[in-house]
Amino acid sequence: MPTLLANPRRIARRAMADAWAPPPPVDLVGWAIRNIEFSERESPYPGPYNPDLFPYFQEILRALGADDPCRIVTLAKSAQLGGTVLANVFTLGTADLDPGGFLYVHPTEGNARRWSKLKLAPMLRGSTALRRLFPEKSRDGADSVLFKERADGRGSILISGANSPSSLSQVSMKRQVQDDLAKWEANSAGDPEGQADSRSQAFEFAKIFKNSTPLVAARLPHHPQL
């Protein structure tokens, strides 16, 4: 019987290389293709996410990925052009591929609750990957309408209203969506946009998506637009 010899130094180095290997790139477009499917009620284009129908989404999603160095991505657009779809892909793709603390801020707490029940909950149920990460039994336990935590505890989504300063305090979030920014109004603590921005200030590689349809005399994001 032949004698098989192993090089312990090589084995140790290979194990160290595997442990220190960088994570794969965060591909939000690819994630959307694999995991997002629209119903007839949700979209005039029912079925799996098709990037060919929304070619201008690809550069925005690339910028929202963890590998792009930009910190703030601003989208000022007309109505019904898919800003919420982009925000949802950013939120849920990040929760799956690059988990951590995530803040999703709506104009009001009422908007936040409505989005959670009518948009977020169906998406969590409809995707195999998300159903595994956010199982129903988990959402019935520690989670609530305004807080969703991964089953393994590696990430969470905090859903807030800009009109509630308490929901924008005492949390640090590496990534966030500021949705319908033009409808945000000053709350009892002052400027909600500044309050939300400060929640990511401690993170060197934070990512903030500011998404809005500008209104007459509305709040406009004071950042370069993509």
Tab-separated table of N, CA and C in Angstrom, residues 30-142:
chain	number	residue	atom	x	y	z
A	30	GLY	N	-27.708	40.929	-10.502
A	30	GLY	CA	-27.831	39.478	-10.543
A	30	GLY	C	-28.749	38.952	-9.455
A	31	TRP	N	-28.662	39.559	-8.269
A	31	TRP	CA	-29.530	39.133	-7.171
A	31	TRP	C	-30.997	39.380	-7.517
A	32	ALA	N	-31.290	40.532	-8.119
A	32	ALA	CA	-32.674	40.852	-8.489
A	32	ALA	C	-33.210	39.858	-9.516
A	33	ILE	N	-32.384	39.489	-10.483
A	33	ILE	CA	-32.809	38.527	-11.504
A	33	ILE	C	-33.168	37.190	-10.862
A	34	ARG	N	-32.398	36.785	-9.871
A	34	ARG	CA	-32.613	35.481	-9.233
A	34	ARG	C	-33.748	35.491	-8.211
A	35	ASN	N	-34.064	36.650	-7.640
A	35	ASN	CA	-34.927	36.656	-6.462
A	35	ASN	C	-36.186	37.512	-6.546
A	36	ILE	N	-36.260	38.437	-7.495
A	36	ILE	CA	-37.412	39.335	-7.554
A	36	ILE	C	-38.369	38.890	-8.653
A	37	GLU	N	-39.629	38.735	-8.287
A	37	GLU	CA	-40.673	38.419	-9.266
A	37	GLU	C	-41.894	39.280	-8.967
A	38	PHE	N	-42.398	39.947	-9.998
A	38	PHE	CA	-43.522	40.865	-9.842
A	38	PHE	C	-44.837	40.159	-10.171
A	39	SER	N	-45.857	40.467	-9.391
A	39	SER	CA	-47.196	39.970	-9.693
A	39	SER	C	-47.892	40.957	-10.629
A	40	GLU	N	-49.033	40.562	-11.166
A	40	GLU	CA	-49.794	41.461	-12.032
A	40	GLU	C	-50.309	42.659	-11.252
A	41	ARG	N	-50.517	42.488	-9.969
A	41	ARG	CA	-50.982	43.604	-9.134
A	41	ARG	C	-49.875	44.628	-8.899
A	42	GLU	N	-48.625	44.165	-8.893
A	42	GLU	CA	-47.503	45.037	-8.551
A	42	GLU	C	-46.933	45.786	-9.743
A	43	SER	N	-47.030	45.214	-10.939
A	43	SER	CA	-46.291	45.776	-12.066
A	43	SER	C	-47.010	45.509	-13.382
A	44	PRO	N	-46.875	46.428	-14.361
A	44	PRO	CA	-47.380	46.150	-15.704
A	44	PRO	C	-46.523	45.122	-16.434
A	45	TYR	N	-45.388	44.744	-15.831
A	45	TYR	CA	-44.499	43.731	-16.404
A	45	TYR	C	-44.368	42.567	-15.424
A	46	PRO	N	-45.417	41.766	-15.241
A	46	PRO	CA	-45.350	40.672	-14.265
A	46	PRO	C	-44.317	39.629	-14.670
A	47	GLY	N	-43.804	38.941	-13.659
A	47	GLY	CA	-42.812	37.901	-13.896
A	47	GLY	C	-41.482	38.258	-13.261
A	48	PRO	N	-40.447	37.472	-13.539
A	48	PRO	CA	-39.131	37.733	-12.945
A	48	PRO	C	-38.572	39.091	-13.367
A	49	TYR	N	-37.743	39.651	-12.518
A	49	TYR	CA	-37.081	40.923	-12.817
A	49	TYR	C	-36.298	40.787	-14.117
A	50	ASN	N	-36.525	41.709	-15.043
A	50	ASN	CA	-35.868	41.681	-16.349
A	50	ASN	C	-35.071	42.964	-16.524
A	51	PRO	N	-33.737	42.898	-16.444
A	51	PRO	CA	-32.934	44.120	-16.541
A	51	PRO	C	-33.054	44.817	-17.888
A	52	ASP	N	-33.452	44.084	-18.930
A	52	ASP	CA	-33.589	44.709	-20.245
A	52	ASP	C	-34.748	45.700	-20.286
A	53	LEU	N	-35.734	45.526	-19.399
A	53	LEU	CA	-36.857	46.459	-19.349
A	53	LEU	C	-36.488	47.752	-18.633
A	54	PHE	N	-35.457	47.704	-17.812
A	54	PHE	CA	-35.055	48.858	-17.012
A	54	PHE	C	-33.542	49.054	-17.123
A	55	PRO	N	-33.021	49.347	-18.315
A	55	PRO	CA	-31.561	49.418	-18.478
A	55	PRO	C	-30.907	50.501	-17.628
A	56	TYR	N	-31.648	51.576	-17.335
A	56	TYR	CA	-31.060	52.650	-16.532
A	56	TYR	C	-30.928	52.262	-15.061
A	57	PHE	N	-31.561	51.164	-14.645
A	57	PHE	CA	-31.412	50.698	-13.262
A	57	PHE	C	-30.006	50.173	-12.984
A	58	GLN	N	-29.344	49.638	-14.013
A	58	GLN	CA	-28.127	48.872	-13.765
A	58	GLN	C	-27.014	49.728	-13.167
A	59	GLU	N	-26.819	50.926	-13.682
A	59	GLU	CA	-25.763	51.784	-13.148
A	59	GLU	C	-26.083	52.222	-11.724
A	60	ILE	N	-27.363	52.470	-11.448
A	60	ILE	CA	-27.757	52.862	-10.092
A	60	ILE	C	-27.507	51.715	-9.118
A	61	LEU	N	-27.896	50.498	-9.498
A	61	LEU	CA	-27.680	49.350	-8.621
A	61	LEU	C	-26.192	49.061	-8.451
A	62	ARG	N	-25.410	49.276	-9.494
A	62	ARG	CA	-23.962	49.095	-9.350
A	62	ARG	C	-23.403	50.073	-8.325
A	63	ALA	N	-23.853	51.332	-8.391
A	63	ALA	CA	-23.379	52.336	-7.437
A	63	ALA	C	-23.830	52.020	-6.014
A	64	LEU	N	-24.979	51.373	-5.864
A	64	LEU	CA	-25.484	51.018	-4.539
A	64	LEU	C	-24.783	49.798	-3.954
A	65	GLY	N	-24.033	49.075	-4.768
A	65	GLY	CA	-23.314	47.904	-4.284
A	65	GLY	C	-22.165	48.286	-3.367
A	66	ALA	N	-21.762	47.343	-2.540
A	66	ALA	CA	-20.720	47.608	-1.542
A	66	ALA	C	-19.365	47.886	-2.167
A	67	ASP	N	-19.139	47.461	-3.408
A	67	ASP	CA	-17.824	47.628	-4.024
A	67	ASP	C	-17.627	49.006	-4.643
A	68	ASP	N	-18.696	49.770	-4.812
A	68	ASP	CA	-18.551	51.122	-5.353
A	68	ASP	C	-18.204	52.086	-4.222
A	69	PRO	N	-17.222	52.979	-4.426
A	69	PRO	CA	-16.774	53.838	-3.324
A	69	PRO	C	-17.716	54.979	-2.964
A	70	CYS	N	-18.732	55.266	-3.788
A	70	CYS	CA	-19.587	56.404	-3.471
A	70	CYS	C	-20.368	56.148	-2.191
A	71	ARG	N	-20.609	57.203	-1.451
A	71	ARG	CA	-21.296	57.102	-0.161
A	71	ARG	C	-22.790	57.392	-0.282
A	72	ILE	N	-23.147	58.354	-1.131
A	72	ILE	CA	-24.539	58.774	-1.285
A	72	ILE	C	-24.946	58.647	-2.748
A	73	VAL	N	-26.055	57.973	-2.994
A	73	VAL	CA	-26.634	57.854	-4.330
A	73	VAL	C	-27.984	58.558	-4.295
A	74	THR	N	-28.144	59.581	-5.138
A	74	THR	CA	-29.369	60.377	-5.149
A	74	THR	C	-30.115	60.169	-6.457
A	75	LEU	N	-31.401	59.881	-6.363
A	75	LEU	CA	-32.240	59.714	-7.541
A	75	LEU	C	-33.418	60.669	-7.442
A	76	ALA	N	-33.409	61.721	-8.275
A	76	ALA	CA	-34.543	62.637	-8.396
A	76	ALA	C	-35.228	62.310	-9.719
A	77	LYS	N	-36.494	61.936	-9.666
A	77	LYS	CA	-37.140	61.332	-10.827
A	77	LYS	C	-38.595	61.767	-10.919
A	78	SER	N	-39.244	61.440	-12.044
A	78	SER	CA	-40.687	61.629	-12.139
A	78	SER	C	-41.386	60.437	-11.489
A	79	ALA	N	-42.693	60.527	-11.356
A	79	ALA	CA	-43.447	59.480	-10.660
A	79	ALA	C	-43.465	58.178	-11.456
A	80	GLN	N	-43.558	57.068	-10.747
A	80	GLN	CA	-43.743	55.739	-11.332
A	80	GLN	C	-42.612	55.335	-12.276
A	81	LEU	N	-41.376	55.665	-11.902
A	81	LEU	CA	-40.234	55.250	-12.712
A	81	LEU	C	-39.384	54.190	-12.023
A	82	GLY	N	-39.885	53.596	-10.956
A	82	GLY	CA	-39.194	52.455	-10.376
A	82	GLY	C	-38.263	52.759	-9.232
A	83	GLY	N	-38.368	53.937	-8.636
A	83	GLY	CA	-37.492	54.259	-7.515
A	83	GLY	C	-37.673	53.314	-6.342
A	84	THR	N	-38.922	52.939	-6.071
A	84	THR	CA	-39.175	52.017	-4.958
A	84	THR	C	-38.641	50.628	-5.268
A	85	VAL	N	-38.708	50.210	-6.531
A	85	VAL	CA	-38.128	48.918	-6.911
A	85	VAL	C	-36.630	48.920	-6.628
A	86	LEU	N	-35.943	49.991	-7.012
A	86	LEU	CA	-34.513	50.105	-6.739
A	86	LEU	C	-34.234	50.056	-5.247
A	87	ALA	N	-35.042	50.784	-4.476
A	87	ALA	CA	-34.852	50.800	-3.025
A	87	ALA	C	-35.061	49.413	-2.433
A	88	ASN	N	-36.065	48.695	-2.934
A	88	ASN	CA	-36.334	47.349	-2.425
A	88	ASN	C	-35.206	46.379	-2.769
A	89	VAL	N	-34.691	46.457	-3.995
A	89	VAL	CA	-33.578	45.588	-4.391
A	89	VAL	C	-32.343	45.898	-3.550
A	90	PHE	N	-32.059	47.172	-3.342
A	90	PHE	CA	-30.924	47.570	-2.504
A	90	PHE	C	-31.085	47.027	-1.089
A	91	THR	N	-32.274	47.191	-0.532
A	91	THR	CA	-32.523	46.763	0.848
A	91	THR	C	-32.401	45.255	1.006
A	92	LEU	N	-33.120	44.510	0.188
A	92	LEU	CA	-33.189	43.064	0.368
A	92	LEU	C	-31.964	42.356	-0.191
A	93	GLY	N	-31.404	42.869	-1.286
A	93	GLY	CA	-30.166	42.288	-1.794
A	93	GLY	C	-29.030	42.456	-0.803
A	94	THR	N	-28.967	43.616	-0.161
A	94	THR	CA	-27.954	43.841	0.869
A	94	THR	C	-28.180	42.925	2.063
A	95	ALA	N	-29.435	42.769	2.474
A	95	ALA	CA	-29.742	41.888	3.609
A	95	ALA	C	-29.304	40.457	3.340
A	96	ASP	N	-29.335	40.047	2.082
A	96	ASP	CA	-28.937	38.688	1.714
A	96	ASP	C	-27.428	38.581	1.502
A	97	LEU	N	-26.850	39.472	0.691
A	97	LEU	CA	-25.468	39.320	0.250
A	97	LEU	C	-24.443	39.984	1.154
A	98	ASP	N	-24.805	41.043	1.819
A	98	ASP	CA	-23.844	41.815	2.618
A	98	ASP	C	-24.536	42.319	3.878
A	99	PRO	N	-24.948	41.413	4.756
A	99	PRO	CA	-25.834	41.782	5.867
A	99	PRO	C	-25.186	42.687	6.896
A	100	GLY	N	-26.032	43.436	7.561
A	100	GLY	CA	-25.628	44.348	8.621
A	100	GLY	C	-26.844	45.168	9.020
A	101	GLY	N	-26.614	46.284	9.681
A	101	GLY	CA	-27.717	47.151	10.051
A	101	GLY	C	-28.198	47.970	8.866
A	102	PHE	N	-29.513	48.000	8.642
A	102	PHE	CA	-30.099	48.725	7.510
A	102	PHE	C	-31.279	49.544	8.015
A	103	LEU	N	-31.295	50.825	7.642
A	103	LEU	CA	-32.368	51.738	8.032
A	103	LEU	C	-33.154	52.142	6.791
A	104	TYR	N	-34.470	51.975	6.822
A	104	TYR	CA	-35.337	52.384	5.712
A	104	TYR	C	-36.304	53.427	6.266
A	105	VAL	N	-36.167	54.683	5.800
A	105	VAL	CA	-36.946	55.789	6.351
A	105	VAL	C	-37.979	56.268	5.335
A	106	HIS	N	-39.234	56.322	5.765
A	106	HIS	CA	-40.351	56.832	4.971
A	106	HIS	C	-40.747	58.215	5.500
A	107	PRO	N	-41.581	58.957	4.769
A	107	PRO	CA	-41.992	60.280	5.258
A	107	PRO	C	-42.670	60.234	6.620
A	108	THR	N	-43.519	59.234	6.846
A	108	THR	CA	-44.231	59.126	8.124
A	108	THR	C	-44.203	57.680	8.599
A	109	GLU	N	-44.503	57.498	9.871
A	109	GLU	CA	-44.566	56.137	10.402
A	109	GLU	C	-45.714	55.363	9.764
A	110	GLY	N	-46.798	56.058	9.406
A	110	GLY	CA	-47.895	55.398	8.703
A	110	GLY	C	-47.451	54.845	7.363
A	111	ASN	N	-46.675	55.637	6.600
A	111	ASN	CA	-46.111	55.142	5.346
A	111	ASN	C	-45.224	53.925	5.588
A	112	ALA	N	-44.446	53.983	6.669
A	112	ALA	CA	-43.528	52.890	6.990
A	112	ALA	C	-44.287	51.590	7.245
A	113	ARG	N	-45.347	51.676	8.029
A	113	ARG	CA	-46.133	50.480	8.331
A	113	ARG	C	-46.818	49.937	7.074
A	114	ARG	N	-47.319	50.829	6.235
A	114	ARG	CA	-48.001	50.395	5.014
A	114	ARG	C	-47.014	49.690	4.075
A	115	TRP	N	-45.817	50.266	3.910
A	115	TRP	CA	-44.807	49.638	3.056
A	115	TRP	C	-44.407	48.271	3.600
A	116	SER	N	-44.233	48.175	4.900
A	116	SER	CA	-43.829	46.908	5.508
A	116	SER	C	-44.861	45.814	5.257
A	117	LYS	N	-46.134	46.162	5.384
A	117	LYS	CA	-47.190	45.156	5.236
A	117	LYS	C	-47.495	44.839	3.770
A	118	LEU	N	-47.526	45.872	2.919
A	118	LEU	CA	-47.977	45.681	1.547
A	118	LEU	C	-46.857	45.385	0.565
A	119	LYS	N	-45.636	45.793	0.867
A	119	LYS	CA	-44.507	45.593	-0.045
A	119	LYS	C	-43.491	44.605	0.510
A	120	LEU	N	-42.992	44.899	1.720
A	120	LEU	CA	-41.908	44.089	2.264
A	120	LEU	C	-42.351	42.662	2.578
A	121	ALA	N	-43.456	42.514	3.289
A	121	ALA	CA	-43.899	41.174	3.696
A	121	ALA	C	-44.104	40.238	2.506
A	122	PRO	N	-44.781	40.678	1.413
A	122	PRO	CA	-44.920	39.776	0.264
A	122	PRO	C	-43.583	39.404	-0.365
A	123	MET	N	-42.617	40.338	-0.390
A	123	MET	CA	-41.312	40.019	-0.963
A	123	MET	C	-40.569	39.004	-0.112
A	124	LEU	N	-40.672	39.111	1.206
A	124	LEU	CA	-40.020	38.142	2.088
A	124	LEU	C	-40.625	36.754	1.921
A	125	ARG	N	-41.922	36.699	1.664
A	125	ARG	CA	-42.578	35.404	1.465
A	125	ARG	C	-42.311	34.832	0.078
A	126	GLY	N	-42.151	35.718	-0.907
A	126	GLY	CA	-42.100	35.274	-2.294
A	126	GLY	C	-40.751	34.807	-2.783
A	127	SER	N	-39.682	35.075	-2.060
A	127	SER	CA	-38.336	34.681	-2.479
A	127	SER	C	-37.828	33.555	-1.590
A	128	THR	N	-37.323	32.491	-2.214
A	128	THR	CA	-36.792	31.366	-1.439
A	128	THR	C	-35.651	31.806	-0.540
A	129	ALA	N	-34.735	32.620	-1.081
A	129	ALA	CA	-33.590	33.073	-0.290
A	129	ALA	C	-34.039	33.916	0.897
A	130	LEU	N	-34.988	34.826	0.667
A	130	LEU	CA	-35.444	35.704	1.748
A	130	LEU	C	-36.309	34.953	2.748
A	131	ARG	N	-37.074	33.999	2.275
A	131	ARG	CA	-37.907	33.200	3.176
A	131	ARG	C	-37.038	32.416	4.154
A	132	ARG	N	-35.873	31.985	3.687
A	132	ARG	CA	-34.937	31.272	4.558
A	132	ARG	C	-34.313	32.216	5.578
A	133	LEU	N	-33.995	33.430	5.154
A	133	LEU	CA	-33.344	34.394	6.049
A	133	LEU	C	-34.318	35.021	7.035
A	134	PHE	N	-35.562	35.233	6.583
A	134	PHE	CA	-36.581	35.873	7.423
A	134	PHE	C	-37.805	34.960	7.515
A	135	PRO	N	-37.691	33.818	8.196
A	135	PRO	CA	-38.819	32.883	8.266
A	135	PRO	C	-39.987	33.466	9.039
A	136	GLU	N	-41.179	32.958	8.747
A	136	GLU	CA	-42.392	33.455	9.400
A	136	GLU	C	-42.301	33.341	10.912
A	137	LYS	N	-41.780	32.233	11.415
A	137	LYS	CA	-41.713	32.047	12.866
A	137	LYS	C	-40.820	33.088	13.513
A	138	SER	N	-39.771	33.538	12.760
A	138	SER	CA	-38.906	34.588	13.295
A	138	SER	C	-39.651	35.907	13.346
A	139	ARG	N	-40.436	36.189	12.287
A	139	ARG	CA	-41.155	37.455	12.249
A	139	ARG	C	-42.266	37.491	13.292
A	140	ASP	N	-42.756	36.315	13.699
A	140	ASP	CA	-43.779	36.276	14.737
A	140	ASP	C	-43.183	36.431	16.125
A	141	GLY	N	-41.845	36.266	16.237
A	141	GLY	CA	-41.198	36.318	17.542
A	141	GLY	C	-40.583	37.669	17.809
A	142	ALA	N	-39.260	37.747	17.629
A	142	ALA	CA	-38.544	38.967	17.986
A	142	ALA	C	-38.876	40.119	17.039
